[in-house]
Tab-separated table of C-alpha atoms in Angstrom:
chain	number	residue	atom	x	y	z
A	128	THR	CA	169.491	104.807	230.430
A	129	THR	CA	172.914	103.142	229.155
A	130	ILE	CA	174.897	105.907	227.513
A	131	ARG	CA	174.042	108.589	230.234
A	132	VAL	CA	173.877	106.936	233.404
A	133	LEU	CA	175.878	104.414	232.886
A	134	GLY	CA	178.458	106.280	230.749
A	135	GLY	CA	177.972	109.080	232.896
A	136	LEU	CA	179.372	107.206	235.930
A	137	LEU	CA	182.356	105.826	234.123
A	138	SER	CA	183.369	109.286	232.593
A	139	SER	CA	183.521	110.338	235.692
A	140	TYR	CA	185.468	107.746	237.147
A	141	HIS	CA	187.448	107.974	233.972
A	142	LEU	CA	188.496	111.739	235.036
A	143	THR	CA	188.755	111.833	238.865
A	144	HIS	CA	189.736	108.046	239.478
A	145	ASP	CA	187.204	108.200	242.450
A	146	LYS	CA	186.185	104.966	242.694
A	147	LEU	CA	182.542	106.142	244.160
A	148	PHE	CA	181.466	106.462	240.005
A	149	LEU	CA	182.791	103.131	239.074
A	150	ASP	CA	181.053	101.877	242.127
A	151	LYS	CA	178.194	103.325	241.246
A	152	ALA	CA	178.314	102.277	237.454
A	153	VAL	CA	177.942	98.828	238.691
A	154	ASP	CA	174.869	98.663	240.396
A	155	ILE	CA	172.674	100.665	238.140
A	156	ALA	CA	174.999	97.472	235.604
A	157	ASP	CA	174.010	95.318	237.461
A	158	ARG	CA	170.177	96.488	237.352
A	159	LEU	CA	170.311	96.254	233.628
A	160	LEU	CA	171.110	93.049	233.198
A	161	ALA	CA	168.226	92.070	233.701
A	162	ALA	CA	166.611	93.533	230.140
A	163	PHE	CA	169.086	90.182	228.650
A	164	ASN	CA	166.606	88.030	230.222
A	165	SER	CA	165.538	87.033	226.527
A	166	GLU	CA	165.405	84.053	224.829
A	167	SER	CA	167.926	85.405	222.143
A	168	GLY	CA	169.987	87.112	224.239
A	169	VAL	CA	168.859	90.690	222.627
A	170	PRO	CA	167.723	92.746	225.222
A	171	PHE	CA	164.272	93.685	226.001
A	172	SER	CA	163.892	97.828	225.849
A	173	ASP	CA	162.319	98.491	229.458
A	174	VAL	CA	163.658	97.900	232.627
A	175	ASN	CA	162.469	98.043	236.129
A	176	LEU	CA	165.701	99.323	237.706
A	177	ALA	CA	163.834	98.730	241.803
A	178	THR	CA	163.059	95.058	240.484
A	179	ARG	CA	165.006	94.390	238.156
A	180	SER	CA	162.512	92.915	235.602
A	181	ALA	CA	162.492	93.854	231.989
A	182	SER	CA	159.942	93.569	229.287
A	183	LYS	CA	159.143	94.193	225.995
A	184	PRO	CA	157.599	98.428	225.529
A	185	LYS	CA	153.726	98.889	226.430
A	186	TRP	CA	153.808	100.072	222.042
A	187	GLY	CA	154.356	97.179	220.407
A	188	PRO	CA	156.440	93.315	220.961
A	189	ASP	CA	159.856	95.144	219.610
A	190	SER	CA	163.105	96.249	220.998
A	191	SER	CA	164.508	99.237	218.740
A	192	THR	CA	167.953	98.093	216.864
A	193	SER	CA	169.951	101.071	217.535
A	194	GLU	CA	168.791	100.924	221.670
A	195	VAL	CA	169.829	97.169	221.452
A	196	THR	CA	173.533	98.310	219.970
A	197	THR	CA	174.134	101.394	221.257
A	198	ILE	CA	174.854	100.134	224.742
A	199	GLN	CA	178.278	98.301	223.968
A	200	LEU	CA	180.487	100.569	224.225
A	201	GLU	CA	180.362	101.286	228.154
A	202	PHE	CA	178.859	97.654	228.918
A	203	ARG	CA	182.737	96.720	227.977
A	204	ASP	CA	184.457	99.349	229.003
A	205	LEU	CA	182.548	98.292	232.791
A	206	SER	CA	184.371	94.912	231.824
A	207	ILE	CA	187.578	96.366	231.517
A	208	ALA	CA	187.254	98.561	234.585
A	209	THR	CA	186.447	96.258	237.152
A	210	GLY	CA	187.889	92.875	234.876
A	211	ASN	CA	184.975	91.828	235.013
A	212	PRO	CA	184.101	90.117	231.584
A	213	VAL	CA	180.094	89.546	232.475
A	214	TYR	CA	179.430	92.869	230.956
A	215	LYS	CA	181.252	91.965	227.697
A	216	ALA	CA	179.573	89.103	227.389
A	217	ALA	CA	176.189	89.827	227.787
A	218	VAL	CA	176.503	92.787	225.456
A	219	GLU	CA	178.829	90.597	223.142
A	220	ARG	CA	176.412	88.269	222.292
A	221	VAL	CA	173.882	90.692	220.739
A	222	SER	CA	176.127	92.594	218.906
A	223	ARG	CA	177.884	88.992	217.626
A	224	HIS	CA	173.722	87.780	216.824
A	225	VAL	CA	173.114	90.769	214.302
A	226	HIS	CA	176.533	90.564	212.925
A	227	GLU	CA	175.237	86.908	211.565
A	228	LEU	CA	171.672	88.274	211.219
A	229	ALA	CA	170.955	88.815	206.866
A	230	LYS	CA	171.335	92.852	206.258
A	231	PHE	CA	170.025	94.839	203.074
A	232	ASP	CA	173.640	95.506	201.782
A	233	GLY	CA	174.429	95.731	205.315
A	234	LEU	CA	171.539	98.078	206.276
A	235	VAL	CA	169.313	97.506	208.739
A	236	PRO	CA	165.602	97.323	209.744
A	237	ILE	CA	164.469	99.505	212.686
A	238	PHE	CA	163.181	96.943	215.066
A	239	ILE	CA	164.150	93.466	216.593
A	240	ASN	CA	162.359	91.094	217.934
A	241	ALA	CA	164.145	90.599	221.437
A	242	GLN	CA	162.632	86.472	222.080
A	243	SER	CA	162.904	86.187	218.888
A	244	GLY	CA	166.025	87.514	217.966
A	245	ASN	CA	164.940	88.402	214.246
A	246	TRP	CA	164.143	91.983	212.500
A	247	ARG	CA	160.556	92.409	212.237
A	248	PRO	CA	159.470	92.232	208.764
A	249	HIS	CA	159.446	95.018	206.255
A	250	ALA	CA	160.327	97.565	209.000
A	251	THR	CA	162.234	101.265	207.887
A	252	ILE	CA	165.522	101.011	207.316
A	253	THR	CA	166.359	104.625	208.345
A	254	LEU	CA	169.960	106.526	209.548
A	255	GLY	CA	167.292	108.471	211.514
A	256	ALA	CA	165.758	107.617	214.369
A	257	ARG	CA	165.873	103.563	215.727
A	258	GLY	CA	168.104	103.247	213.248
A	259	ASP	CA	171.363	105.815	213.645
A	260	THR	CA	174.243	104.671	216.212
A	261	TYR	CA	174.101	101.008	215.160
A	262	TYR	CA	175.928	101.964	212.786
A	263	GLU	CA	178.479	104.825	214.501
A	264	TYR	CA	178.860	102.036	216.910
A	265	LEU	CA	180.484	99.264	214.934
A	266	LEU	CA	183.228	102.194	214.077
A	267	LYS	CA	183.296	102.728	217.631
A	268	GLN	CA	183.565	98.750	219.090
A	269	TRP	CA	186.831	98.201	216.372
A	270	LEU	CA	188.575	101.170	217.726
A	271	GLN	CA	187.604	100.254	221.177
A	272	GLY	CA	188.892	97.129	220.768
A	273	GLY	CA	192.296	98.185	219.419
A	274	LYS	CA	190.658	97.535	216.148
A	275	LYS	CA	191.710	93.737	216.393
A	276	GLU	CA	187.863	92.785	215.719
A	277	THR	CA	187.575	93.398	212.245
A	278	TRP	CA	184.599	91.245	211.717
A	279	LEU	CA	183.085	94.766	213.518
A	280	LEU	CA	184.566	97.102	210.821
A	281	ASP	CA	183.326	94.628	207.722
A	282	ASP	CA	180.178	95.501	209.125
A	283	TYR	CA	181.203	99.051	209.378
A	284	ILE	CA	181.999	99.723	205.133
A	285	GLU	CA	179.412	97.391	204.211
A	286	ALA	CA	177.225	99.819	206.138
A	287	ILE	CA	178.319	102.528	204.571
A	288	ASN	CA	178.916	100.744	201.236
A	289	GLY	CA	175.046	100.327	201.326
A	290	MET	CA	173.566	104.168	202.748
A	291	GLN	CA	176.013	105.413	199.236
A	292	LYS	CA	174.109	102.604	197.220
A	293	HIS	CA	170.784	102.849	198.736
A	294	LEU	CA	170.352	105.905	200.806
A	295	ALA	CA	172.091	108.712	199.122
A	296	ARG	CA	170.456	111.465	196.443
A	297	ARG	CA	170.838	114.895	195.876
A	298	THR	CA	167.943	117.889	196.231
A	299	GLN	CA	167.473	119.714	193.420
A	300	PRO	CA	167.626	122.193	192.658
A	301	SER	CA	170.548	122.571	195.433
A	302	ASN	CA	172.342	119.273	194.470
A	303	LEU	CA	172.863	118.935	198.336
A	304	LEU	CA	173.924	115.313	199.878
A	305	PHE	CA	171.197	113.430	201.733
A	306	PHE	CA	170.444	110.036	203.360
A	307	GLY	CA	166.911	109.130	203.184
A	308	GLU	CA	164.601	105.898	203.839
A	309	LEU	CA	163.520	102.721	202.394
A	310	HIS	CA	159.865	101.304	203.512
A	311	GLY	CA	158.310	98.001	203.279
A	312	SER	CA	158.801	94.821	201.822
A	313	SER	CA	159.524	96.377	198.732
A	314	LYS	CA	161.957	99.037	200.010
A	315	ILE	CA	160.556	102.349	198.614
A	316	PHE	CA	163.046	105.650	198.560
A	317	VAL	CA	161.320	107.858	201.410
A	318	ASN	CA	162.921	111.180	200.578
A	319	LYS	CA	162.949	111.926	204.472
A	320	MET	CA	165.775	112.735	206.774
A	321	ASP	CA	165.949	112.890	210.058
A	322	GLU	CA	168.250	115.351	212.145
A	323	LEU	CA	169.712	112.412	213.839
A	324	THR	CA	170.903	111.373	210.447
A	325	CYS	CA	173.653	114.041	210.919
A	326	PHE	CA	175.544	111.861	213.129
A	327	LEU	CA	177.305	110.248	209.897
A	328	PRO	CA	179.597	113.337	208.519
A	329	GLY	CA	181.764	112.772	212.404
A	330	THR	CA	181.701	109.034	211.574
A	331	LEU	CA	182.857	109.196	208.663
A	332	ALA	CA	185.681	111.547	209.459
A	333	LEU	CA	186.573	109.399	212.617
A	334	GLY	CA	187.179	106.367	210.456
A	335	HIS	CA	188.413	108.478	207.940
A	336	HIS	CA	191.330	109.800	210.928
A	337	TYR	CA	191.621	106.115	212.053
A	338	GLY	CA	192.876	104.152	208.660
A	339	VAL	CA	189.698	103.198	207.724
A	340	PRO	CA	189.543	103.718	203.495
A	341	ASP	CA	187.853	105.985	201.881
A	342	LYS	CA	186.157	103.587	199.196
């Protein structure tokens, strides 16, 4: 809902300068704010837009890491467009919270509990589904903020180094680079690469274009 509906409305507003789209963006964002009513500030996964209530998903107790860390660009932009800091404040709290959590050389598990604010123990580490855009949005938030939030860049660089150290492998016999996953408490490497991991080359290129060190 955030990246497609809210993001689409904001894009339409910036392209047309028609305030109708901004008003609709405010309406949907105000309804989505219910998701942040958890003890930790980490948003719940499911939101009823009609009743403005939120809850954990029916399939489990936790939110996906990519869900809670892939809402920042849109909410931050809405605060810029409206001058209302409440939207940025909500997602900034999430970003700061995740920043302070322990990581595995910058890599993060794919599930986080909204109430406790903690990672799900022994959850998979992957650049694929439920993890992918956490890494992408670190770089893009840093760029959106005018390269002033250096902690975002630090987290991004640490994560890229962690990917190279723990996830990067070469296929045999073709010697093609791929990025696998880490499973369980022992972080066993698994030769599995989701199609969603294909965000990575573009993200690396974007970082290089804007001056992120190659090594």
